[in-house]
Amino acid sequence: AQSVAQPEDQVNVAEGNPLTVKCTYSVSGNPYLFWYVQYPNRGLQFLLKYITGDNLVKGSYGFEAEFNKSQTSFHLKKPSALVSDSALYFCAVGRSGGGADGLTFGKGTHLIIQP
Amino acid sequence: NAGVTQTPKFQVLKTGQSMTLQCAQDMNHNSMYWYRQDPGMGLRLIYYSASEGTTDKGEVPNGYNVSRLNKREFSLRLESAAPSQTSVYFCASASVQGIQLSNEQFFGPGTRLTVL
């Protein structure tokens, strides 16, 4: 069965420093991978996705993610963190094949950017 | 273009009561989904509807029923609410071709449900 692991419950980064939020996955076949962000008392907002193509994916708000097939990872990165990036981040993978039957989410990582 | 809308935003129920959560999308998506979010557990899929007229169980379907009323609307019903169903419920929609998502899922703002 497919699964997603976000090994860090919380990541603390100083404003202006680079940030990384880690995600590893397990799925049979080619993965459909996603990152979403959730601000307090809000729904999920899409950041970026990997379906096929270049391993480095660029998304919203200056975020990017690198797909690494050999390490089964899809880490989220940003070169320079902003205080407004503080939120809850979820990595997700399609439940089977192309994800038409829904997504499996990681438990989420709280990102805290300190001024 | 409202995207995905959900009603109500908040609800408090007593154990054993029933209620229906409503979801509608205006993006002409063919697939719709219900998830629940619990602290430290991420989001878990309850039910989904790949197309109008079809519904299928997800990861945690027990205690829930769904109806795909038409292409726009997908409702989630709790027949006899239990405290374990206290959660935040999110509806999502997506465009799907065959077994593949055409793009990302779009999420509604959520319904915060408390069962006493």
CSV table of C-alpha atoms in Angstrom, one decimal:
chain,number,residue,atom,x,y,z
A,1,ALA,CA,0.0,0.0,0.0
A,2,GLN,CA,1.1,3.5,-0.6
A,3,SER,CA,2.4,5.7,2.2
A,4,VAL,CA,3.9,9.1,2.9
A,5,ALA,CA,6.3,10.0,5.7
A,6,GLN,CA,7.1,13.4,6.9
A,7,PRO,CA,9.7,12.7,9.6
A,8,GLU,CA,9.7,16.1,11.2
A,9,ASP,CA,6.7,17.3,13.2
A,10,GLN,CA,8.2,20.8,13.3
A,11,VAL,CA,10.9,22.7,11.4
A,12,ASN,CA,12.3,26.0,12.7
A,13,VAL,CA,14.1,28.3,10.4
A,14,ALA,CA,15.3,31.9,10.7
A,15,GLU,CA,13.9,34.4,8.3
A,16,GLY,CA,16.1,34.8,5.2
A,17,ASN,CA,17.7,31.3,5.6
A,18,PRO,CA,16.9,28.4,3.2
A,19,LEU,CA,14.3,25.9,4.3
A,20,THR,CA,13.7,22.2,3.6
A,21,VAL,CA,10.7,20.2,4.6
A,22,LYS,CA,11.3,16.5,4.1
A,23,CYS,CA,9.0,13.9,2.5
A,24,THR,CA,9.5,10.3,1.6
A,25,TYR,CA,7.0,8.0,-0.1
A,26,SER,CA,6.3,4.4,-0.9
A,27,VAL,CA,4.1,3.6,-3.9
A,28,SER,CA,4.0,0.9,-6.6
A,29,GLY,CA,4.5,2.3,-10.0
A,30,ASN,CA,5.2,5.9,-10.9
A,31,PRO,CA,4.2,8.4,-8.2
A,32,TYR,CA,2.0,11.4,-8.5
A,33,LEU,CA,3.3,13.7,-5.7
A,34,PHE,CA,2.0,16.9,-4.3
A,35,TRP,CA,2.7,19.6,-1.6
A,36,TYR,CA,-0.1,21.5,0.0
A,37,VAL,CA,0.0,24.3,2.6
A,38,GLN,CA,-2.6,25.0,5.3
A,39,TYR,CA,-2.8,28.2,7.2
A,40,PRO,CA,-4.7,28.3,10.6
A,41,ASN,CA,-8.4,27.6,10.2
A,42,ARG,CA,-8.2,27.4,6.4
A,43,GLY,CA,-8.4,24.8,3.7
A,44,LEU,CA,-5.5,23.3,1.9
A,45,GLN,CA,-3.7,25.4,-0.8
A,46,PHE,CA,-1.9,23.7,-3.6
A,47,LEU,CA,1.9,24.5,-3.8
A,48,LEU,CA,3.3,22.2,-6.5
A,49,LYS,CA,3.2,18.7,-8.0
A,50,TYR,CA,5.3,16.2,-9.7
A,51,ILE,CA,3.7,13.9,-12.3
A,52,THR,CA,6.5,13.4,-14.9
A,53,GLY,CA,9.3,15.4,-16.4
A,54,ASP,CA,12.0,17.4,-14.7
A,55,ASN,CA,13.0,16.3,-11.3
A,56,LEU,CA,13.1,19.9,-10.0
A,57,VAL,CA,9.6,21.3,-9.8
A,58,LYS,CA,8.8,24.9,-9.2
A,59,GLY,CA,5.6,26.0,-7.5
A,60,SER,CA,3.8,28.9,-5.9
A,61,TYR,CA,5.3,31.5,-3.5
A,62,GLY,CA,8.9,30.7,-4.5
A,63,PHE,CA,8.7,27.0,-3.3
A,64,GLU,CA,10.3,24.2,-5.2
A,65,ALA,CA,10.7,20.4,-4.7
A,66,GLU,CA,13.1,17.9,-5.9
A,67,PHE,CA,11.9,14.4,-6.9
A,68,ASN,CA,14.5,11.7,-6.2
A,69,LYS,CA,13.4,8.3,-7.4
A,70,SER,CA,16.3,6.4,-6.0
A,71,GLN,CA,15.7,7.8,-2.5
A,72,THR,CA,11.9,7.9,-2.9
A,73,SER,CA,11.9,11.5,-1.7
A,74,PHE,CA,10.2,14.7,-2.6
A,75,HIS,CA,11.6,17.4,-0.3
A,76,LEU,CA,10.1,20.9,-0.3
A,77,LYS,CA,12.6,23.8,-0.5
A,78,LYS,CA,12.8,27.5,-0.6
A,79,PRO,CA,16.0,29.5,-0.9
A,80,SER,CA,15.0,32.3,1.5
A,81,ALA,CA,12.3,31.9,4.2
A,82,LEU,CA,9.7,34.5,5.0
A,83,VAL,CA,7.8,34.8,8.3
A,84,SER,CA,4.6,34.5,6.2
A,85,ASP,CA,5.7,31.0,5.2
A,86,SER,CA,4.9,29.8,8.7
A,87,ALA,CA,2.1,27.2,8.3
A,88,LEU,CA,1.4,23.5,8.2
A,89,TYR,CA,2.7,21.7,5.2
A,90,PHE,CA,1.5,18.4,3.8
A,91,CYS,CA,3.1,16.0,1.3
A,92,ALA,CA,0.7,13.7,-0.6
A,93,VAL,CA,0.9,10.9,-3.1
A,94,GLY,CA,-1.8,9.5,-5.4
A,95,ARG,CA,-3.4,6.4,-3.8
A,96,SER,CA,-2.9,4.3,-6.8
A,97,GLY,CA,-1.6,5.0,-10.2
A,98,GLY,CA,-2.5,8.5,-11.2
A,99,GLY,CA,-4.4,9.5,-8.0
A,100,ALA,CA,-7.9,9.5,-9.4
A,101,ASP,CA,-9.0,7.5,-6.4
A,102,GLY,CA,-7.7,10.1,-4.0
A,103,LEU,CA,-4.5,11.1,-2.2
A,104,THR,CA,-2.6,9.6,0.8
A,105,PHE,CA,-1.3,12.4,3.0
A,106,GLY,CA,1.6,12.6,5.3
A,107,LYS,CA,1.0,13.7,8.9
A,108,GLY,CA,2.1,17.2,8.2
A,109,THR,CA,5.1,19.4,9.2
A,110,HIS,CA,4.7,22.7,11.1
A,111,LEU,CA,7.1,25.2,9.6
A,112,ILE,CA,8.0,28.1,11.9
A,113,ILE,CA,9.9,31.0,10.5
A,114,GLN,CA,11.5,33.1,13.2
A,115,PRO,CA,12.1,36.8,12.6
B,1,ASN,CA,-15.9,31.4,-9.6
B,2,ALA,CA,-16.3,30.2,-6.0
B,3,GLY,CA,-14.3,26.9,-6.4
B,4,VAL,CA,-15.3,24.4,-3.7
B,5,THR,CA,-17.8,25.4,-1.1
B,6,GLN,CA,-18.9,23.6,2.0
B,7,THR,CA,-21.7,24.0,4.4
B,8,PRO,CA,-22.0,24.4,7.3
B,9,LYS,CA,-18.7,25.8,8.6
B,10,PHE,CA,-19.2,24.7,12.1
B,11,GLN,CA,-21.6,22.1,13.7
B,12,VAL,CA,-22.0,20.6,17.2
B,13,LEU,CA,-24.0,17.4,17.5
B,14,LYS,CA,-24.9,15.1,20.3
B,15,THR,CA,-24.1,11.4,20.1
B,16,GLY,CA,-26.6,9.6,18.0
B,17,GLN,CA,-27.8,12.6,16.0
B,18,SER,CA,-27.5,12.6,12.2
B,19,MET,CA,-26.5,15.3,9.8
B,20,THR,CA,-25.4,15.9,6.2
B,21,LEU,CA,-22.4,17.9,5.1
B,22,GLN,CA,-22.8,19.6,1.8
B,23,CYS,CA,-20.2,20.2,-0.8
B,24,ALA,CA,-20.4,21.9,-4.2
B,25,GLN,CA,-17.9,22.8,-6.9
B,26,ASP,CA,-18.2,25.0,-9.9
B,27,MET,CA,-15.1,24.0,-11.9
B,28,ASN,CA,-16.8,21.3,-13.9
B,29,HIS,CA,-14.6,18.6,-12.3
B,30,ASN,CA,-15.7,15.0,-12.7
B,31,SER,CA,-14.2,13.7,-9.4
B,32,MET,CA,-15.0,14.6,-5.8
B,33,TYR,CA,-13.6,13.6,-2.5
B,34,TRP,CA,-14.3,13.7,1.3
B,35,TYR,CA,-11.4,13.7,3.8
B,36,ARG,CA,-11.2,14.1,7.5
B,37,GLN,CA,-8.4,15.9,9.3
B,38,ASP,CA,-7.4,14.9,12.8
B,39,PRO,CA,-4.4,16.4,14.8
B,40,GLY,CA,-1.2,14.5,14.0
B,41,MET,CA,-2.8,12.3,11.4
B,42,GLY,CA,-2.9,14.4,8.3
B,43,LEU,CA,-5.9,14.0,6.0
B,44,ARG,CA,-7.6,10.6,5.5
B,45,LEU,CA,-9.9,9.8,2.6
B,46,ILE,CA,-13.4,8.8,3.6
B,47,TYR,CA,-15.2,8.4,0.3
B,48,TYR,CA,-14.7,9.5,-3.3
B,49,SER,CA,-16.8,9.8,-6.4
B,50,ALA,CA,-14.8,9.3,-9.6
B,51,SER,CA,-17.8,10.5,-11.7
B,52,GLU,CA,-21.4,11.3,-11.5
B,53,GLY,CA,-23.3,8.3,-10.4
B,54,THR,CA,-20.4,6.4,-8.8
B,55,THR,CA,-19.1,6.4,-5.3
B,56,ASP,CA,-16.3,4.3,-3.6
B,57,LYS,CA,-14.9,3.8,-0.1
B,58,GLY,CA,-11.7,5.3,0.9
B,59,GLU,CA,-9.5,4.6,3.9
B,60,VAL,CA,-11.9,5.4,6.7
B,61,PRO,CA,-15.5,4.9,5.4
B,62,ASN,CA,-17.2,3.4,8.5
B,63,GLY,CA,-20.0,5.5,10.0
B,64,TYR,CA,-20.4,7.6,6.8
B,65,ASN,CA,-22.5,7.5,3.7
B,66,VAL,CA,-22.2,9.7,0.6
B,67,SER,CA,-24.4,10.8,-2.3
B,68,ARG,CA,-23.2,12.2,-5.6
B,69,LEU,CA,-26.3,14.3,-6.3
B,70,ASN,CA,-25.1,15.6,-9.6
B,71,LYS,CA,-21.8,16.6,-11.2
B,72,ARG,CA,-21.5,19.7,-8.9
B,73,GLU,CA,-22.6,18.3,-5.5
B,74,PHE,CA,-21.3,15.6,-3.2
B,75,SER,CA,-22.7,15.2,0.3
B,76,LEU,CA,-21.5,13.3,3.3
B,77,ARG,CA,-23.9,11.9,5.8
B,78,LEU,CA,-23.4,10.8,9.4
B,79,GLU,CA,-26.3,8.6,10.3
B,80,SER,CA,-25.6,8.3,14.0
B,81,ALA,CA,-22.8,10.5,15.1
B,82,ALA,CA,-20.1,9.3,17.6
B,83,PRO,CA,-17.5,11.3,19.5
B,84,SER,CA,-14.8,9.6,17.3
B,85,GLN,CA,-16.2,11.5,14.4
B,86,THR,CA,-15.2,14.8,15.9
B,87,SER,CA,-12.9,16.2,13.2
B,88,VAL,CA,-12.5,18.8,10.5
B,89,TYR,CA,-14.0,17.6,7.2
B,90,PHE,CA,-12.7,18.7,3.8
B,91,CYS,CA,-14.3,18.3,0.4
B,92,ALA,CA,-12.1,18.3,-2.7
B,93,SER,CA,-12.6,18.1,-6.4
B,94,ALA,CA,-10.4,17.3,-9.4
B,95,SER,CA,-10.4,16.8,-13.1
B,96,VAL,CA,-9.6,13.1,-13.9
B,97,GLN,CA,-8.9,11.3,-17.1
B,98,GLY,CA,-9.1,7.5,-16.6
B,99,ILE,CA,-7.1,6.6,-13.6
B,100,GLN,CA,-5.0,9.8,-13.6
B,101,LEU,CA,-5.5,13.2,-12.1
B,102,SER,CA,-5.3,15.9,-14.8
B,103,ASN,CA,-4.2,18.4,-12.2
B,104,GLU,CA,-4.2,18.9,-8.5
B,105,GLN,CA,-7.2,18.5,-6.2
B,106,PHE,CA,-8.9,21.7,-5.1
B,107,PHE,CA,-10.1,21.8,-1.5
B,108,GLY,CA,-13.0,23.6,0.2
B,109,PRO,CA,-12.6,25.6,3.5
B,110,GLY,CA,-13.7,22.7,5.7
B,111,THR,CA,-16.4,21.9,8.3
B,112,ARG,CA,-15.5,21.7,11.9
B,113,LEU,CA,-17.7,19.1,13.6
B,114,THR,CA,-17.8,18.4,17.3
B,115,VAL,CA,-19.8,15.4,18.6
B,116,LEU,CA,-20.5,15.5,22.3
